Tab-separated table of C-alpha atoms and ligand atoms in Angstrom:
chain	number	residue	atom	x	y	z
A	1	MET	CA	13.764	10.679	4.110
A	2	SER	CA	14.867	7.839	1.571
A	3	GLY	CA	15.195	3.950	1.298
A	4	PRO	CA	14.543	0.911	-0.849
A	5	ASP	CA	10.684	0.483	-2.034
A	6	ASN	CA	10.623	-2.155	0.186
A	7	ALA	CA	11.617	0.046	3.318
A	8	ALA	CA	10.075	-0.797	6.547
A	9	VAL	CA	7.436	2.017	6.944
A	10	THR	CA	7.088	1.953	10.862
A	11	HIS	CA	5.295	5.172	11.311
A	12	ASP	CA	2.241	5.472	12.154
A	13	SER	CA	1.339	7.282	15.443
A	14	VAL	CA	-2.554	7.076	14.917
A	15	CYS	CA	-4.821	4.777	15.516
A	16	PRO	CA	-8.953	5.829	15.418
A	17	LEU	CA	-9.672	2.936	18.450
A	18	ARG	CA	-9.186	0.652	20.422
A	19	TRP	CA	-10.242	-2.774	22.736
A	20	ASP	CA	-9.902	-2.319	26.264
A	21	GLY	CA	-11.786	-5.374	27.239
A	22	GLN	CA	-15.019	-3.957	27.845
A	23	MET	CA	-15.611	-1.786	25.751
A	24	LEU	CA	-14.508	0.160	22.419
A	25	GLU	CA	-12.404	3.677	22.371
A	26	LEU	CA	-13.034	5.573	19.177
A	27	LEU	CA	-10.503	8.554	18.788
A	28	ASP	CA	-13.232	11.108	18.573
A	29	GLN	CA	-11.711	12.455	14.719
A	30	ARG	CA	-14.694	15.647	14.945
A	31	LEU	CA	-12.709	17.153	17.526
A	32	LEU	CA	-8.981	16.597	15.644
A	33	PRO	CA	-6.698	18.281	15.050
A	34	HIS	CA	-7.171	20.675	18.346
A	35	GLU	CA	-7.981	17.887	20.826
A	36	VAL	CA	-7.365	14.697	21.407
A	37	ARG	CA	-9.966	12.905	22.710
A	38	TRP	CA	-11.155	9.092	23.291
A	39	LEU	CA	-15.106	8.598	23.368
A	40	ALA	CA	-15.656	5.378	25.629
A	41	CYS	CA	-18.667	3.028	23.166
A	42	ARG	CA	-20.003	0.955	26.047
A	43	ASP	CA	-22.748	-0.694	24.054
A	44	SER	CA	-23.503	-0.948	20.522
A	45	ALA	CA	-25.980	1.413	19.756
A	46	ALA	CA	-23.229	4.254	21.311
A	47	VAL	CA	-21.219	2.502	18.676
A	48	ALA	CA	-23.502	2.948	16.077
A	49	ASP	CA	-24.276	6.628	17.071
A	50	ALA	CA	-20.384	7.231	16.886
A	51	ILE	CA	-19.846	5.986	12.893
A	52	ARG	CA	-22.903	8.131	12.033
A	53	ALA	CA	-21.642	10.904	13.693
A	54	LEU	CA	-18.732	10.671	12.176
A	55	VAL	CA	-16.029	10.326	15.916
A	56	VAL	CA	-15.049	7.669	13.688
A	57	ARG	CA	-15.118	7.243	9.587
A	58	GLY	CA	-13.080	6.170	6.658
A	59	ALA	CA	-14.070	2.726	5.234
A	60	PRO	CA	-11.912	0.289	6.721
A	61	ALA	CA	-12.315	1.642	9.748
A	62	ILE	CA	-15.849	1.619	10.111
A	63	GLY	CA	-16.256	-1.711	9.890
A	64	ILE	CA	-13.358	-2.884	12.328
A	65	ALA	CA	-15.572	-0.144	14.603
A	66	ALA	CA	-18.653	-2.077	13.729
A	67	ALA	CA	-17.275	-5.854	13.894
A	68	TYR	CA	-16.456	-4.766	17.516
A	69	GLY	CA	-19.757	-3.087	18.262
A	70	ALA	CA	-21.326	-6.855	16.826
A	71	VAL	CA	-19.442	-7.960	20.146
A	72	LEU	CA	-20.767	-5.511	22.474
A	73	ALA	CA	-24.252	-6.579	21.074
A	74	GLN	CA	-23.695	-10.236	21.255
A	75	ARG	CA	-22.599	-9.370	25.105
A	76	GLU	CA	-25.760	-7.604	25.574
A	77	GLY	CA	-28.158	-10.694	24.045
A	78	ARG	CA	-29.311	-8.241	21.517
A	79	PHE	CA	-27.286	-9.336	18.279
A	80	GLU	CA	-29.827	-8.700	15.972
A	81	THR	CA	-31.301	-5.590	16.680
A	82	GLY	CA	-27.917	-4.135	17.143
A	83	VAL	CA	-26.340	-5.245	14.180
A	84	ALA	CA	-29.510	-4.295	12.492
A	85	GLN	CA	-28.667	-0.580	14.037
A	86	LEU	CA	-25.273	-1.100	13.202
A	87	ARG	CA	-25.902	-1.688	9.551
A	88	ALA	CA	-27.940	1.289	9.216
A	89	ALA	CA	-25.445	3.562	10.473
A	90	ARG	CA	-24.019	4.630	7.230
A	91	PRO	CA	-24.665	3.814	3.630
A	92	THR	CA	-21.974	3.657	1.256
A	93	ALA	CA	-18.793	2.114	2.606
A	94	VAL	CA	-19.085	-1.368	1.714
A	95	ASN	CA	-16.989	-2.697	4.434
A	96	LEU	CA	-19.714	-1.772	7.037
A	97	VAL	CA	-21.518	-4.626	6.048
A	98	TRP	CA	-19.119	-6.544	4.756
A	99	ALA	CA	-17.659	-7.027	8.325
A	100	LEU	CA	-21.409	-6.929	9.896
A	101	ASP	CA	-21.598	-9.877	7.406
A	102	ARG	CA	-18.620	-11.777	8.802
A	103	MET	CA	-20.044	-11.568	12.438
A	104	HIS	CA	-23.243	-12.216	11.283
A	105	ALA	CA	-22.212	-15.560	10.091
A	106	LEU	CA	-20.494	-16.736	12.857
A	107	ALA	CA	-23.517	-15.665	15.065
A	108	ALA	CA	-25.555	-17.864	13.079
A	109	ASP	CA	-22.799	-20.971	13.667
A	110	GLY	CA	-23.264	-20.682	17.123
A	111	ALA	CA	-20.308	-18.075	17.914
A	112	ASP	CA	-20.300	-16.889	21.964
A	113	ALA	CA	-19.064	-13.721	22.156
A	114	GLN	CA	-15.569	-14.868	22.552
A	115	ARG	CA	-15.246	-15.875	19.105
A	116	LEU	CA	-16.618	-12.898	18.085
A	117	LEU	CA	-14.237	-10.854	19.388
A	118	ALA	CA	-11.237	-12.656	17.365
A	119	GLU	CA	-13.054	-12.330	14.617
A	120	ALA	CA	-13.361	-8.141	14.953
A	121	ARG	CA	-9.631	-8.277	16.004
A	122	ALA	CA	-8.903	-10.740	13.086
A	123	ILE	CA	-10.483	-8.227	10.704
A	124	GLU	CA	-8.387	-5.512	12.523
A	125	ALA	CA	-5.272	-7.248	11.790
A	126	GLU	CA	-6.236	-8.295	7.845
A	127	ASP	CA	-6.883	-4.952	7.122
A	128	LEU	CA	-3.129	-3.598	8.567
A	129	ALA	CA	-1.962	-6.433	6.326
A	130	ALA	CA	-3.674	-5.257	3.183
A	131	ASN	CA	-2.282	-1.921	3.837
A	132	HIS	CA	1.238	-2.626	4.068
A	133	ALA	CA	0.002	-4.596	1.063
A	134	MET	CA	-1.047	-2.138	-0.669
A	135	ALA	CA	0.800	0.442	-0.456
A	136	ALA	CA	4.514	-1.296	-1.319
A	137	ALA	CA	2.514	-2.519	-4.661
A	138	GLY	CA	1.108	1.272	-5.349
A	139	ALA	CA	4.557	3.194	-4.331
A	140	GLN	CA	6.228	0.892	-6.896
A	141	LEU	CA	4.175	2.284	-9.520
A	142	ILE	CA	5.016	5.927	-9.285
A	143	GLU	CA	8.670	6.869	-10.958
A	144	PRO	CA	10.904	8.531	-8.370
A	145	GLY	CA	10.249	12.577	-7.800
A	146	ALA	CA	6.966	12.217	-8.336
A	147	GLY	CA	4.115	14.859	-6.975
A	148	VAL	CA	1.069	13.304	-6.067
A	149	LEU	CA	-1.880	14.955	-4.728
A	150	THR	CA	-4.695	13.174	-2.296
A	151	HIS	CA	-8.129	13.626	-0.949
A	152	CYS	CA	-9.877	12.845	1.709
A	153	ASN	CA	-8.472	11.447	4.907
A	154	THR	CA	-7.340	7.261	3.516
A	155	GLY	CA	-4.549	7.271	6.237
A	156	ALA	CA	-3.812	5.174	10.061
A	157	LEU	CA	-7.686	7.428	11.091
A	158	ALA	CA	-9.098	5.419	7.844
A	159	THR	CA	-7.876	2.060	8.598
A	160	ALA	CA	-6.560	-0.242	10.924
A	161	GLY	CA	-3.256	1.589	10.599
A	162	LEU	CA	-1.028	2.999	7.895
A	163	GLY	CA	-3.837	3.751	5.568
A	164	THR	CA	-4.406	3.083	1.672
A	165	ALA	CA	-3.870	6.013	-0.261
A	166	LEU	CA	-1.914	7.446	3.021
A	167	GLY	CA	-0.405	4.054	2.866
A	168	VAL	CA	1.105	4.314	-0.546
A	169	VAL	CA	1.953	8.117	-0.137
A	170	ARG	CA	3.849	6.615	3.236
A	171	VAL	CA	6.083	4.247	1.668
A	172	GLY	CA	6.397	6.715	-1.939
A	173	VAL	CA	7.365	9.024	0.149
A	174	ALA	CA	9.686	6.798	2.682
A	175	SER	CA	11.869	5.535	-0.687
A	176	GLY	CA	12.031	8.333	-2.314
A	177	ARG	CA	9.870	8.327	-4.996
A	178	ILE	CA	7.675	11.246	-3.852
A	179	ALA	CA	9.364	14.426	-3.257
A	180	ARG	CA	5.749	16.507	-3.100
A	181	VAL	CA	2.646	15.585	-1.300
A	182	PHE	CA	-0.668	17.815	-1.801
A	183	ALA	CA	-4.498	17.159	-0.015
A	184	GLY	CA	-7.125	18.737	-0.804
A	185	GLU	CA	-9.201	19.986	1.892
A	186	THR	CA	-12.216	18.324	1.307
A	187	ARG	CA	-15.261	20.543	1.749
A	188	PRO	CA	-17.766	20.249	3.919
A	189	TRP	CA	-16.079	18.373	6.785
A	190	LEU	CA	-12.645	18.939	6.134
A	191	GLN	CA	-11.063	15.330	6.238
A	192	GLY	CA	-7.309	16.574	4.356
A	193	ALA	CA	-6.820	19.843	6.160
A	194	ARG	CA	-7.721	18.460	9.464
A	195	LEU	CA	-7.129	15.003	9.685
A	196	THR	CA	-4.823	13.651	6.754
A	197	MET	CA	-2.282	17.077	7.513
A	198	TRP	CA	-2.167	16.039	11.068
A	199	GLU	CA	-1.467	12.581	10.282
A	200	LEU	CA	1.732	13.614	8.192
A	201	GLN	CA	2.544	15.756	10.629
A	202	GLN	CA	2.302	13.548	13.666
A	203	ASP	CA	4.707	11.250	11.265
A	204	GLY	CA	7.398	14.209	9.648
A	205	ILE	CA	6.027	13.834	6.256
A	206	ALA	CA	5.711	17.821	4.630
A	207	ALA	CA	2.859	18.128	2.682
A	208	THR	CA	0.963	21.063	1.787
A	209	LEU	CA	-2.550	21.410	1.380
A	210	ILE	CA	-4.583	23.101	-1.296
A	211	ILE	CA	-8.585	24.208	-1.873
A	212	ASP	CA	-10.367	22.208	-3.191
A	213	SER	CA	-10.876	24.082	-6.370
A	214	ALA	CA	-7.337	24.443	-6.651
A	215	ALA	CA	-6.901	21.217	-7.669
A	216	ALA	CA	-6.977	22.021	-11.896
A	217	ALA	CA	-4.177	25.108	-11.422
A	218	LEU	CA	-2.074	22.419	-9.388
A	219	MET	CA	-2.498	19.609	-12.594
A	220	ARG	CA	-1.943	22.436	-14.877
A	221	SER	CA	1.006	23.655	-13.283
A	222	GLY	CA	2.859	19.991	-13.248
A	223	ALA	CA	3.763	19.711	-9.752
A	224	VAL	CA	1.699	16.546	-9.577
A	225	GLN	CA	1.956	13.167	-11.496
A	226	TRP	CA	-0.483	11.539	-9.975
A	227	VAL	CA	-4.123	11.598	-8.040
A	228	ILE	CA	-4.154	8.815	-5.278
A	229	VAL	CA	-7.274	8.540	-3.496
A	230	GLY	CA	-9.337	5.297	-1.381
A	231	ALA	CA	-12.377	4.284	-1.870
A	232	ASP	CA	-15.782	3.241	0.036
A	233	ARG	CA	-16.967	0.813	-2.360
A	234	ILE	CA	-16.055	-0.334	-5.732
A	235	ALA	CA	-18.803	-2.306	-7.773
A	236	ALA	CA	-18.245	-4.866	-9.953
A	237	ASN	CA	-17.554	-2.709	-13.037
A	238	GLY	CA	-15.157	-1.175	-11.032
A	239	ASP	CA	-17.126	2.185	-10.939
A	240	VAL	CA	-15.573	3.739	-7.688
A	241	ALA	CA	-17.495	5.352	-4.927
A	242	ASN	CA	-15.184	7.573	-2.680
A	243	LYS	CA	-15.710	11.378	-0.835
A	244	ILE	CA	-17.433	13.937	-2.993
A	245	GLY	CA	-14.766	15.616	-5.376
A	246	THR	CA	-12.552	12.260	-6.232
A	247	TYR	CA	-14.416	12.208	-9.838
A	248	ALA	CA	-14.040	15.941	-10.861
A	249	LEU	CA	-10.329	14.952	-9.684
A	250	ALA	CA	-10.353	11.927	-12.168
A	251	LEU	CA	-11.838	14.128	-14.329
A	252	MET	CA	-9.468	16.659	-14.588
A	253	ALA	CA	-6.911	14.062	-13.655
A	254	ARG	CA	-7.289	12.497	-16.923
A	255	HIS	CA	-6.857	15.886	-19.158
A	256	HIS	CA	-4.094	16.883	-17.438
A	257	GLY	CA	-2.366	13.552	-18.194
A	258	VAL	CA	-1.948	12.850	-14.725
A	259	ARG	CA	-2.721	9.310	-13.755
A	260	MET	CA	-5.799	8.314	-11.379
A	261	MET	CA	-4.787	5.587	-8.651
A	262	VAL	CA	-7.737	3.817	-6.510
A	263	VAL	CA	-6.266	1.952	-3.574
A	264	ALA	CA	-8.979	0.050	-1.919
A	265	PRO	CA	-8.849	-3.667	0.225
A	266	SER	CA	-11.240	-6.922	-1.354
A	267	SER	CA	-12.885	-5.779	1.950
A	268	THR	CA	-14.536	-2.668	-0.802
A	269	VAL	CA	-15.147	-4.397	-3.697
A	270	ASP	CA	-19.264	-5.195	-3.702
A	271	LEU	CA	-19.526	-7.952	-6.553
A	272	ALA	CA	-22.921	-7.718	-5.348
A	273	THR	CA	-23.701	-4.032	-6.835
A	274	ALA	CA	-23.125	-4.482	-11.009
A	275	SER	CA	-22.360	-0.621	-11.566
A	276	GLY	CA	-21.662	3.090	-9.630
A	277	ASP	CA	-25.221	3.748	-10.487
A	278	PHE	CA	-26.284	1.539	-7.777
A	279	ILE	CA	-23.918	2.670	-5.004
A	280	GLU	CA	-26.182	4.833	-2.306
A	281	ILE	CA	-25.052	7.659	-1.847
A	282	GLU	CA	-24.707	9.543	1.605
A	283	SER	CA	-26.341	13.027	1.593
A	284	ARG	CA	-25.833	14.595	4.809
A	285	ASP	CA	-26.940	17.839	6.916
A	286	PRO	CA	-27.402	21.075	5.038
A	287	ALA	CA	-25.769	22.877	7.561
A	288	GLU	CA	-22.507	21.562	6.484
A	289	VAL	CA	-21.718	22.919	3.925
A	290	LEU	CA	-23.709	26.392	5.041
A	291	GLY	CA	-20.851	26.591	7.820
A	292	CYS	CA	-17.418	25.663	8.420
A	293	GLY	CA	-16.488	24.796	12.316
A	294	GLY	CA	-20.029	25.446	13.878
A	295	ARG	CA	-19.983	28.915	12.058
A	296	ARG	CA	-22.790	29.967	9.736
A	297	HIS	CA	-21.204	31.807	6.700
A	298	ALA	CA	-24.672	31.430	4.009
A	299	PRO	CA	-27.221	34.050	5.027
A	300	GLU	CA	-30.203	32.285	6.821
A	301	GLY	CA	-33.018	31.140	5.101
A	302	VAL	CA	-30.923	29.137	1.936
A	303	THR	CA	-30.269	25.439	1.100
A	304	ALA	CA	-27.269	23.148	0.311
A	305	TRP	CA	-26.580	20.182	-1.629
A	306	ASN	CA	-24.578	17.885	0.870
A	307	PRO	CA	-24.260	14.485	-1.152
A	308	VAL	CA	-20.800	13.122	0.841
A	309	PHE	CA	-19.984	10.865	-1.909
A	310	ASP	CA	-19.162	10.452	-5.769
A	311	ILE	CA	-18.906	8.229	-8.116
A	312	THR	CA	-16.424	7.600	-10.694
A	313	PRO	CA	-16.605	5.751	-13.657
A	314	ALA	CA	-14.190	2.619	-13.825
A	315	SER	CA	-13.134	4.060	-17.497
A	316	LEU	CA	-10.977	7.524	-15.516
A	317	VAL	CA	-9.256	4.814	-13.013
A	318	ASP	CA	-5.679	3.890	-14.283
A	319	VAL	CA	-4.651	1.663	-11.115
A	320	LEU	CA	-6.498	-0.266	-8.526
A	321	VAL	CA	-4.500	-1.115	-6.361
A	322	THR	CA	-5.548	-4.214	-3.796
A	323	GLU	CA	-3.927	-6.868	-1.317
A	324	ARG	CA	-4.893	-8.491	-3.991
A	325	GLY	CA	-2.241	-7.205	-6.530
A	326	VAL	CA	-2.516	-4.233	-8.845
A	327	LEU	CA	-5.524	-4.150	-11.861
A	328	ARG	CA	-4.589	-1.765	-15.158
A	329	ARG	CA	-7.620	0.343	-16.124
A	330	PRO	CA	-10.087	-2.452	-14.281
A	331	ASP	CA	-13.921	-2.790	-16.114
A	332	ALA	CA	-16.380	-5.439	-15.325
A	333	ALA	CA	-14.005	-8.850	-16.500
A	334	ILE	CA	-10.723	-8.355	-14.754
A	335	MET	CA	-12.697	-7.092	-11.612
A	336	ARG	CA	-14.264	-10.755	-11.871
A	337	ALA	CA	-11.335	-12.278	-12.983
A	338	ARG	CA	-9.612	-10.870	-9.829
A	339	PHE	CA	-12.742	-10.917	-7.117
A	340	GLY	CA	-14.878	-13.715	-8.728
A	341	LYS	CA	-15.152	-16.509	-6.166
A	342	ARG	CA	-12.618	-18.856	-6.300
A	343	ASP	CA	-13.099	-22.650	-6.496
A	344	ALA	CA	-12.678	-24.508	-3.144
B	1	MRU	O1	-16.892	10.620	5.270
B	1	MRU	P1	-15.995	10.253	5.084
B	1	MRU	O2	-14.622	10.270	6.163
B	1	MRU	O3	-16.231	8.365	6.541
B	1	MRU	O4	-15.289	9.322	3.935
B	1	MRU	C1	-14.236	8.552	3.732
B	1	MRU	C2	-13.792	8.310	2.687
B	1	MRU	O5	-14.728	9.109	1.504
B	1	MRU	C3	-12.464	7.768	2.212
B	1	MRU	O6	-11.520	8.955	0.713
B	1	MRU	C4	-12.695	6.389	2.022
B	1	MRU	O7	-13.100	5.459	3.171
B	1	MRU	C5	-11.384	5.431	1.886
B	1	MRU	S1	-10.822	5.166	3.218
B	1	MRU	C6	-9.441	4.616	3.558
């Protein structure tokens, strides 16, 4: 497949959520790729539970789901409590609180459920537009014939559509710039193996799966020129919180002369957090590490450490691609200049 850099990429065959007028339906990502089943969330508590359980995951998708959850909370007549439950569902992706802050500000202004629904739809539409802008900008940075390695799932399943890092991959492949796509399996939840490989397969994009610990050998082989990842929160100094393993990839990339691209909408930027040191890293059940697919493989009686995100220092990021443009070697001054409050 090849075409110009601005080739319209319409293949967006999967979507993580849909609002049916009365409730939010979520594509249950715990069951993919083996089963495509939608989970009906009829109230805000169900949405909060679904976010916590990773039925829906990926920073932008969590924010969008939470916004619809806030609509349900308003309809239930328990907006404050419902929003507080949604806010507490997961700690690291700032898109969750960003979306809920938007909904809260409107509700505080007297908005009814109809107005809140329009806002949730706007959050979703803005995310899709941002992804298209980032995909075009990011793909242009890649020299023709390049190989790329991505991590976790940053595609349509993690967003309103197209994806962040995977959006760049989609457009890069469509425009002929990207010749080879590799995906890390992303232990322990296997977002890369289960979700990214499935999404790419749906769109007819060939990709090769690697175990996470093969990344250094892959870079040494010369097969990849870029690591392209998303983000869950980007601090004021440009430090990036993303799926566990991202930091290791950034270190390896710098060693091998492979460039590190982070692709994230401005809703992922958190100027109120000075650096990655202050970002709360979610820890999940050690059982995810002690086994796989519900089957335990570690001996009984042992335990595990399961942080599901890590911090990549800004100094290891070559480019940050946002819908507000491309930032090279982001630092506090560059971040402030691009994302600081604008004059009214
Ligand atoms: O635990 P998850 O699956 O919600 O983690 C998702 C990631 O870390 C993604 O890389 C990140 O949200 C960017 S996706 C657009």
